[in-house]
JSON list of C-alpha atoms in Angstrom, two decimals:
[
{"chain": "A", "resi": 1, "resn": "MET", "atom": "CA", "xyz": [0.00, 0.00, 0.00]},
{"chain": "A", "resi": 2, "resn": "LYS", "atom": "CA", "xyz": [2.88, 2.37, 0.80]},
{"chain": "A", "resi": 3, "resn": "ARG", "atom": "CA", "xyz": [4.43, 1.71, -2.61]},
{"chain": "A", "resi": 4, "resn": "PHE", "atom": "CA", "xyz": [1.11, 2.43, -4.34]},
{"chain": "A", "resi": 5, "resn": "LYS", "atom": "CA", "xyz": [0.83, 5.78, -2.52]},
{"chain": "A", "resi": 6, "resn": "ARG", "atom": "CA", "xyz": [4.39, 6.71, -3.53]},
{"chain": "A", "resi": 7, "resn": "ILE", "atom": "CA", "xyz": [3.66, 5.89, -7.16]},
{"chain": "A", "resi": 8, "resn": "LEU", "atom": "CA", "xyz": [0.45, 7.92, -7.02]},
{"chain": "A", "resi": 9, "resn": "LEU", "atom": "CA", "xyz": [2.32, 10.84, -5.46]},
{"chain": "A", "resi": 10, "resn": "LEU", "atom": "CA", "xyz": [5.02, 10.63, -8.15]},
{"chain": "A", "resi": 11, "resn": "ILE", "atom": "CA", "xyz": [2.39, 10.66, -10.92]},
{"chain": "A", "resi": 12, "resn": "PHE", "atom": "CA", "xyz": [0.68, 13.65, -9.31]},
{"chain": "A", "resi": 13, "resn": "LEU", "atom": "CA", "xyz": [4.00, 15.54, -9.03]},
{"chain": "A", "resi": 14, "resn": "ILE", "atom": "CA", "xyz": [4.86, 14.85, -12.66]},
{"chain": "A", "resi": 15, "resn": "LEU", "atom": "CA", "xyz": [1.43, 16.03, -13.81]},
{"chain": "A", "resi": 16, "resn": "PHE", "atom": "CA", "xyz": [1.63, 19.11, -11.62]},
{"chain": "A", "resi": 17, "resn": "ALA", "atom": "CA", "xyz": [5.16, 19.91, -12.83]},
{"chain": "A", "resi": 18, "resn": "GLY", "atom": "CA", "xyz": [3.90, 19.93, -16.43]},
{"chain": "A", "resi": 19, "resn": "PHE", "atom": "CA", "xyz": [1.60, 22.82, -15.56]},
{"chain": "A", "resi": 20, "resn": "LEU", "atom": "CA", "xyz": [4.42, 24.78, -13.93]},
{"chain": "A", "resi": 21, "resn": "LEU", "atom": "CA", "xyz": [6.69, 24.77, -16.96]},
{"chain": "A", "resi": 22, "resn": "PRO", "atom": "CA", "xyz": [6.78, 28.17, -18.66]},
{"chain": "A", "resi": 23, "resn": "GLU", "atom": "CA", "xyz": [5.12, 28.32, -22.05]},
{"chain": "A", "resi": 24, "resn": "ARG", "atom": "CA", "xyz": [6.96, 30.89, -24.11]},
{"chain": "A", "resi": 25, "resn": "PHE", "atom": "CA", "xyz": [5.59, 30.81, -27.62]},
{"chain": "A", "resi": 26, "resn": "THR", "atom": "CA", "xyz": [7.23, 31.39, -31.03]},
{"chain": "A", "resi": 27, "resn": "MET", "atom": "CA", "xyz": [5.68, 31.73, -34.50]},
{"chain": "A", "resi": 28, "resn": "PRO", "atom": "CA", "xyz": [6.29, 28.25, -35.96]},
{"chain": "A", "resi": 29, "resn": "VAL", "atom": "CA", "xyz": [6.87, 29.37, -39.58]},
{"chain": "A", "resi": 30, "resn": "SER", "atom": "CA", "xyz": [10.04, 31.38, -40.09]},
{"chain": "A", "resi": 31, "resn": "GLY", "atom": "CA", "xyz": [9.31, 34.88, -41.36]},
{"chain": "A", "resi": 32, "resn": "ALA", "atom": "CA", "xyz": [5.52, 34.52, -41.01]},
{"chain": "A", "resi": 33, "resn": "GLY", "atom": "CA", "xyz": [3.34, 37.23, -39.51]},
{"chain": "A", "resi": 34, "resn": "LYS", "atom": "CA", "xyz": [-0.32, 37.95, -38.84]},
{"chain": "A", "resi": 35, "resn": "SER", "atom": "CA", "xyz": [-1.00, 38.33, -42.57]},
{"chain": "A", "resi": 36, "resn": "SER", "atom": "CA", "xyz": [0.24, 34.75, -43.21]},
{"chain": "A", "resi": 37, "resn": "PHE", "atom": "CA", "xyz": [-2.93, 33.15, -41.83]},
{"chain": "A", "resi": 38, "resn": "ASN", "atom": "CA", "xyz": [-6.70, 33.72, -41.72]},
{"chain": "A", "resi": 39, "resn": "GLN", "atom": "CA", "xyz": [-7.69, 35.18, -38.33]},
{"chain": "A", "resi": 40, "resn": "GLN", "atom": "CA", "xyz": [-11.09, 33.43, -38.53]},
{"chain": "A", "resi": 41, "resn": "SER", "atom": "CA", "xyz": [-10.00, 29.93, -39.61]},
{"chain": "A", "resi": 42, "resn": "PHE", "atom": "CA", "xyz": [-9.96, 28.18, -36.21]},
{"chain": "A", "resi": 43, "resn": "TRP", "atom": "CA", "xyz": [-13.01, 26.00, -35.74]},
{"chain": "A", "resi": 44, "resn": "ALA", "atom": "CA", "xyz": [-14.32, 26.97, -39.18]},
{"chain": "A", "resi": 45, "resn": "TYR", "atom": "CA", "xyz": [-17.25, 24.77, -40.24]},
{"chain": "A", "resi": 46, "resn": "PRO", "atom": "CA", "xyz": [-17.72, 23.10, -42.70]},
{"chain": "A", "resi": 47, "resn": "TRP", "atom": "CA", "xyz": [-14.10, 22.44, -43.69]},
{"chain": "A", "resi": 48, "resn": "GLY", "atom": "CA", "xyz": [-13.65, 19.78, -46.38]},
{"chain": "A", "resi": 49, "resn": "THR", "atom": "CA", "xyz": [-13.23, 16.16, -45.31]},
{"chain": "A", "resi": 50, "resn": "SER", "atom": "CA", "xyz": [-12.13, 17.28, -41.84]},
{"chain": "A", "resi": 51, "resn": "VAL", "atom": "CA", "xyz": [-15.62, 18.74, -41.23]},
{"chain": "A", "resi": 52, "resn": "THR", "atom": "CA", "xyz": [-14.28, 21.31, -38.73]},
{"chain": "A", "resi": 53, "resn": "HIS", "atom": "CA", "xyz": [-10.93, 23.10, -39.02]},
{"chain": "A", "resi": 54, "resn": "LYS", "atom": "CA", "xyz": [-9.35, 22.52, -35.62]},
{"chain": "A", "resi": 55, "resn": "GLY", "atom": "CA", "xyz": [-6.25, 24.61, -36.19]},
{"chain": "A", "resi": 56, "resn": "VAL", "atom": "CA", "xyz": [-4.80, 27.31, -38.37]},
{"chain": "A", "resi": 57, "resn": "ASP", "atom": "CA", "xyz": [-3.04, 27.23, -41.75]},
{"chain": "A", "resi": 58, "resn": "ILE", "atom": "CA", "xyz": [0.07, 29.40, -41.92]},
{"chain": "A", "resi": 59, "resn": "PHE", "atom": "CA", "xyz": [0.99, 30.04, -45.55]},
{"chain": "A", "resi": 60, "resn": "SER", "atom": "CA", "xyz": [4.57, 30.43, -46.73]},
{"chain": "A", "resi": 61, "resn": "LYS", "atom": "CA", "xyz": [6.91, 29.49, -49.54]},
{"chain": "A", "resi": 62, "resn": "GLU", "atom": "CA", "xyz": [7.51, 25.74, -49.86]},
{"chain": "A", "resi": 63, "resn": "GLY", "atom": "CA", "xyz": [10.67, 24.71, -48.03]},
{"chain": "A", "resi": 64, "resn": "THR", "atom": "CA", "xyz": [10.49, 27.53, -45.44]},
{"chain": "A", "resi": 65, "resn": "ASP", "atom": "CA", "xyz": [11.76, 26.39, -42.03]},
{"chain": "A", "resi": 66, "resn": "ILE", "atom": "CA", "xyz": [9.25, 25.35, -39.39]},
{"chain": "A", "resi": 67, "resn": "VAL", "atom": "CA", "xyz": [10.41, 25.75, -35.80]},
{"chain": "A", "resi": 68, "resn": "SER", "atom": "CA", "xyz": [9.01, 24.33, -32.60]},
{"chain": "A", "resi": 69, "resn": "SER", "atom": "CA", "xyz": [6.64, 26.93, -31.16]},
{"chain": "A", "resi": 70, "resn": "THR", "atom": "CA", "xyz": [7.52, 25.78, -27.62]},
{"chain": "A", "resi": 71, "resn": "GLY", "atom": "CA", "xyz": [10.06, 23.49, -26.06]},
{"chain": "A", "resi": 72, "resn": "GLY", "atom": "CA", "xyz": [8.91, 19.92, -25.61]},
{"chain": "A", "resi": 73, "resn": "PHE", "atom": "CA", "xyz": [9.20, 16.22, -26.23]},
{"chain": "A", "resi": 74, "resn": "VAL", "atom": "CA", "xyz": [8.70, 14.90, -29.78]},
{"chain": "A", "resi": 75, "resn": "LEU", "atom": "CA", "xyz": [6.15, 12.11, -29.47]},
{"chain": "A", "resi": 76, "resn": "TYR", "atom": "CA", "xyz": [5.78, 11.25, -33.16]},
{"chain": "A", "resi": 77, "resn": "THR", "atom": "CA", "xyz": [7.18, 12.00, -36.58]},
{"chain": "A", "resi": 78, "resn": "GLY", "atom": "CA", "xyz": [5.89, 10.35, -39.70]},
{"chain": "A", "resi": 79, "resn": "GLU", "atom": "CA", "xyz": [3.18, 10.33, -42.31]},
{"chain": "A", "resi": 80, "resn": "ILE", "atom": "CA", "xyz": [-0.59, 10.07, -41.96]},
{"chain": "A", "resi": 81, "resn": "LYS", "atom": "CA", "xyz": [-3.33, 10.28, -44.58]},
{"chain": "A", "resi": 82, "resn": "LYS", "atom": "CA", "xyz": [-4.80, 13.76, -44.01]},
{"chain": "A", "resi": 83, "resn": "GLY", "atom": "CA", "xyz": [-1.83, 15.46, -42.33]},
{"chain": "A", "resi": 84, "resn": "GLY", "atom": "CA", "xyz": [0.85, 14.11, -44.64]},
{"chain": "A", "resi": 85, "resn": "ASN", "atom": "CA", "xyz": [4.25, 14.48, -42.99]},
{"chain": "A", "resi": 86, "resn": "ILE", "atom": "CA", "xyz": [3.64, 15.45, -39.38]},
{"chain": "A", "resi": 87, "resn": "VAL", "atom": "CA", "xyz": [5.41, 16.20, -36.12]},
{"chain": "A", "resi": 88, "resn": "LEU", "atom": "CA", "xyz": [3.64, 15.89, -32.75]},
{"chain": "A", "resi": 89, "resn": "ILE", "atom": "CA", "xyz": [5.25, 17.55, -29.73]},
{"chain": "A", "resi": 90, "resn": "LEU", "atom": "CA", "xyz": [4.19, 17.40, -26.09]},
{"chain": "A", "resi": 91, "resn": "GLY", "atom": "CA", "xyz": [4.84, 20.84, -24.67]},
{"chain": "A", "resi": 92, "resn": "PRO", "atom": "CA", "xyz": [4.34, 22.70, -21.39]},
{"chain": "A", "resi": 93, "resn": "LYS", "atom": "CA", "xyz": [0.93, 22.58, -19.70]},
{"chain": "A", "resi": 94, "resn": "TRP", "atom": "CA", "xyz": [0.44, 19.07, -21.18]},
{"chain": "A", "resi": 95, "resn": "ARG", "atom": "CA", "xyz": [-0.45, 20.50, -24.58]},
{"chain": "A", "resi": 96, "resn": "LEU", "atom": "CA", "xyz": [0.06, 18.67, -27.86]},
{"chain": "A", "resi": 97, "resn": "HIS", "atom": "CA", "xyz": [1.44, 20.76, -30.71]},
{"chain": "A", "resi": 98, "resn": "TYR", "atom": "CA", "xyz": [0.57, 19.25, -34.10]},
{"chain": "A", "resi": 99, "resn": "TYR", "atom": "CA", "xyz": [2.47, 20.34, -37.21]},
{"chain": "A", "resi": 100, "resn": "ALA", "atom": "CA", "xyz": [1.11, 18.97, -40.52]},
{"chain": "A", "resi": 101, "resn": "HIS", "atom": "CA", "xyz": [1.73, 19.03, -44.30]},
{"chain": "A", "resi": 102, "resn": "LEU", "atom": "CA", "xyz": [5.52, 19.27, -43.88]},
{"chain": "A", "resi": 103, "resn": "LYS", "atom": "CA", "xyz": [7.64, 18.85, -46.98]},
{"chain": "A", "resi": 104, "resn": "GLU", "atom": "CA", "xyz": [10.51, 17.55, -44.89]},
{"chain": "A", "resi": 105, "resn": "ILE", "atom": "CA", "xyz": [10.78, 16.43, -41.26]},
{"chain": "A", "resi": 106, "resn": "LYS", "atom": "CA", "xyz": [13.99, 17.55, -39.52]},
{"chain": "A", "resi": 107, "resn": "THR", "atom": "CA", "xyz": [13.56, 16.01, -36.07]},
{"chain": "A", "resi": 108, "resn": "SER", "atom": "CA", "xyz": [12.97, 12.53, -34.74]},
{"chain": "A", "resi": 109, "resn": "ALA", "atom": "CA", "xyz": [10.56, 10.87, -32.36]},
{"chain": "A", "resi": 110, "resn": "PHE", "atom": "CA", "xyz": [11.55, 10.76, -28.68]},
{"chain": "A", "resi": 111, "resn": "ALA", "atom": "CA", "xyz": [13.84, 13.77, -29.02]},
{"chain": "A", "resi": 112, "resn": "TRP", "atom": "CA", "xyz": [13.72, 16.90, -26.87]},
{"chain": "A", "resi": 113, "resn": "THR", "atom": "CA", "xyz": [13.25, 20.09, -28.82]},
{"chain": "A", "resi": 114, "resn": "ASN", "atom": "CA", "xyz": [13.79, 23.70, -27.86]},
{"chain": "A", "resi": 115, "resn": "ARG", "atom": "CA", "xyz": [11.62, 26.64, -28.81]},
{"chain": "A", "resi": 116, "resn": "LYS", "atom": "CA", "xyz": [12.79, 27.97, -32.19]},
{"chain": "A", "resi": 117, "resn": "GLU", "atom": "CA", "xyz": [14.54, 24.68, -33.12]},
{"chain": "A", "resi": 118, "resn": "VAL", "atom": "CA", "xyz": [13.93, 23.67, -36.76]},
{"chain": "A", "resi": 119, "resn": "ILE", "atom": "CA", "xyz": [11.67, 20.61, -36.91]},
{"chain": "A", "resi": 120, "resn": "GLY", "atom": "CA", "xyz": [10.74, 20.62, -40.61]},
{"chain": "A", "resi": 121, "resn": "THR", "atom": "CA", "xyz": [9.84, 22.64, -43.68]},
{"chain": "A", "resi": 122, "resn": "VAL", "atom": "CA", "xyz": [6.58, 23.97, -45.16]},
{"chain": "A", "resi": 123, "resn": "GLY", "atom": "CA", "xyz": [5.02, 21.69, -47.74]},
{"chain": "A", "resi": 124, "resn": "THR", "atom": "CA", "xyz": [1.88, 20.32, -49.36]},
{"chain": "A", "resi": 125, "resn": "THR", "atom": "CA", "xyz": [1.69, 16.72, -48.16]},
{"chain": "A", "resi": 126, "resn": "GLY", "atom": "CA", "xyz": [-1.45, 14.83, -47.15]},
{"chain": "A", "resi": 127, "resn": "ASN", "atom": "CA", "xyz": [-4.73, 16.48, -48.07]},
{"chain": "A", "resi": 128, "resn": "ALA", "atom": "CA", "xyz": [-2.85, 19.72, -48.86]},
{"chain": "A", "resi": 129, "resn": "LYS", "atom": "CA", "xyz": [-1.69, 18.32, -52.22]},
{"chain": "A", "resi": 130, "resn": "GLY", "atom": "CA", "xyz": [-2.56, 20.77, -54.97]},
{"chain": "A", "resi": 131, "resn": "LYS", "atom": "CA", "xyz": [-3.06, 23.64, -52.52]},
{"chain": "A", "resi": 132, "resn": "ALA", "atom": "CA", "xyz": [-0.78, 26.53, -51.60]},
{"chain": "A", "resi": 133, "resn": "PRO", "atom": "CA", "xyz": [2.13, 25.45, -49.34]},
{"chain": "A", "resi": 134, "resn": "HIS", "atom": "CA", "xyz": [1.32, 25.89, -45.67]},
{"chain": "A", "resi": 135, "resn": "LEU", "atom": "CA", "xyz": [1.74, 24.54, -42.17]},
{"chain": "A", "resi": 136, "resn": "HIS", "atom": "CA", "xyz": [-1.41, 23.29, -40.46]},
{"chain": "A", "resi": 137, "resn": "TYR", "atom": "CA", "xyz": [-0.87, 23.98, -36.76]},
{"chain": "A", "resi": 138, "resn": "THR", "atom": "CA", "xyz": [-3.07, 22.76, -33.90]},
{"chain": "A", "resi": 139, "resn": "ILE", "atom": "CA", "xyz": [-2.77, 23.00, -30.12]},
{"chain": "A", "resi": 140, "resn": "ARG", "atom": "CA", "xyz": [-4.65, 20.30, -28.26]},
{"chain": "A", "resi": 141, "resn": "SER", "atom": "CA", "xyz": [-5.04, 19.90, -24.52]},
{"chain": "A", "resi": 142, "resn": "ILE", "atom": "CA", "xyz": [-4.76, 16.43, -23.03]},
{"chain": "A", "resi": 143, "resn": "ILE", "atom": "CA", "xyz": [-6.94, 17.59, -20.15]},
{"chain": "A", "resi": 144, "resn": "PRO", "atom": "CA", "xyz": [-10.40, 18.83, -21.24]},
{"chain": "A", "resi": 145, "resn": "LEU", "atom": "CA", "xyz": [-11.11, 22.51, -20.81]},
{"chain": "A", "resi": 146, "resn": "PRO", "atom": "CA", "xyz": [-14.77, 22.49, -19.71]},
{"chain": "A", "resi": 147, "resn": "TRP", "atom": "CA", "xyz": [-15.05, 26.28, -19.72]},
{"chain": "A", "resi": 148, "resn": "ARG", "atom": "CA", "xyz": [-14.54, 26.20, -23.50]},
{"chain": "A", "resi": 149, "resn": "LYS", "atom": "CA", "xyz": [-17.62, 24.06, -24.10]},
{"chain": "A", "resi": 150, "resn": "ASP", "atom": "CA", "xyz": [-20.27, 25.55, -26.34]},
{"chain": "A", "resi": 151, "resn": "ASP", "atom": "CA", "xyz": [-23.57, 24.36, -27.76]},
{"chain": "A", "resi": 152, "resn": "SER", "atom": "CA", "xyz": [-22.55, 24.40, -31.41]},
{"chain": "A", "resi": 153, "resn": "ILE", "atom": "CA", "xyz": [-22.21, 21.32, -33.58]},
{"chain": "A", "resi": 154, "resn": "GLN", "atom": "CA", "xyz": [-19.26, 19.32, -32.20]},
{"chain": "A", "resi": 155, "resn": "GLY", "atom": "CA", "xyz": [-18.98, 21.83, -29.34]},
{"chain": "A", "resi": 156, "resn": "TRP", "atom": "CA", "xyz": [-17.93, 19.17, -26.83]},
{"chain": "A", "resi": 157, "resn": "LYS", "atom": "CA", "xyz": [-14.84, 18.44, -28.95]},
{"chain": "A", "resi": 158, "resn": "LYS", "atom": "CA", "xyz": [-13.79, 22.07, -28.61]},
{"chain": "A", "resi": 159, "resn": "MET", "atom": "CA", "xyz": [-12.98, 21.39, -24.94]},
{"chain": "A", "resi": 160, "resn": "PHE", "atom": "CA", "xyz": [-9.77, 19.72, -26.09]},
{"chain": "A", "resi": 161, "resn": "TYR", "atom": "CA", "xyz": [-8.52, 22.44, -28.44]},
{"chain": "A", "resi": 162, "resn": "LEU", "atom": "CA", "xyz": [-6.96, 25.84, -27.88]},
{"chain": "A", "resi": 163, "resn": "ASN", "atom": "CA", "xyz": [-7.23, 28.55, -30.51]},
{"chain": "A", "resi": 164, "resn": "PRO", "atom": "CA", "xyz": [-3.68, 28.77, -31.92]},
{"chain": "A", "resi": 165, "resn": "ILE", "atom": "CA", "xyz": [-4.48, 32.18, -33.44]},
{"chain": "A", "resi": 166, "resn": "ASP", "atom": "CA", "xyz": [-4.52, 33.69, -29.93]},
{"chain": "A", "resi": 167, "resn": "TYR", "atom": "CA", "xyz": [-0.96, 32.41, -29.46]},
{"chain": "A", "resi": 168, "resn": "LEU", "atom": "CA", "xyz": [0.24, 33.35, -32.97]},
{"chain": "A", "resi": 169, "resn": "ASN", "atom": "CA", "xyz": [-0.94, 36.93, -32.54]},
{"chain": "A", "resi": 170, "resn": "THR", "atom": "CA", "xyz": [1.25, 37.34, -29.46]},
{"chain": "A", "resi": 171, "resn": "ALA", "atom": "CA", "xyz": [4.17, 35.14, -30.58]},
{"chain": "A", "resi": 172, "resn": "GLN", "atom": "CA", "xyz": [7.69, 36.03, -29.47]},
{"chain": "A", "resi": 173, "resn": "ASN", "atom": "CA", "xyz": [10.15, 35.86, -32.35]}
]
């Protein structure tokens, strides 16, 4: 029983520590600014085969460097159907940072990354083929945010997503 309590305490401390880490934020596409993305595109509905756009598309020239918007742990790098080449990073506050449509991935899974470290380049992979080169960027919370719930279609899903535009508009470069 003592061992179980110690393990529980350790898990609690690790979870709590994740919320204490500072979350300094950087624009993930090198040279991009507020005019590089649509200010109204988060949670846009309807949005193609994805139904709802749960992130923001930051447009730039193909091959432009993509940097990690926060420090964190790279959970996954690889290719998926809709996202194409993707990088998934677990950052401060237990938030998942999803980078999609990369032309090239320049990091590896299970690596630590620093804010502003190059993790890939802007591309058109996945369902972005034939469209202007861009980075699809999403911030997802592992822990639901009940105060974000609304009564719209799919509103309950919104509890797990943060509006990346709020962070992009105040990004530190």
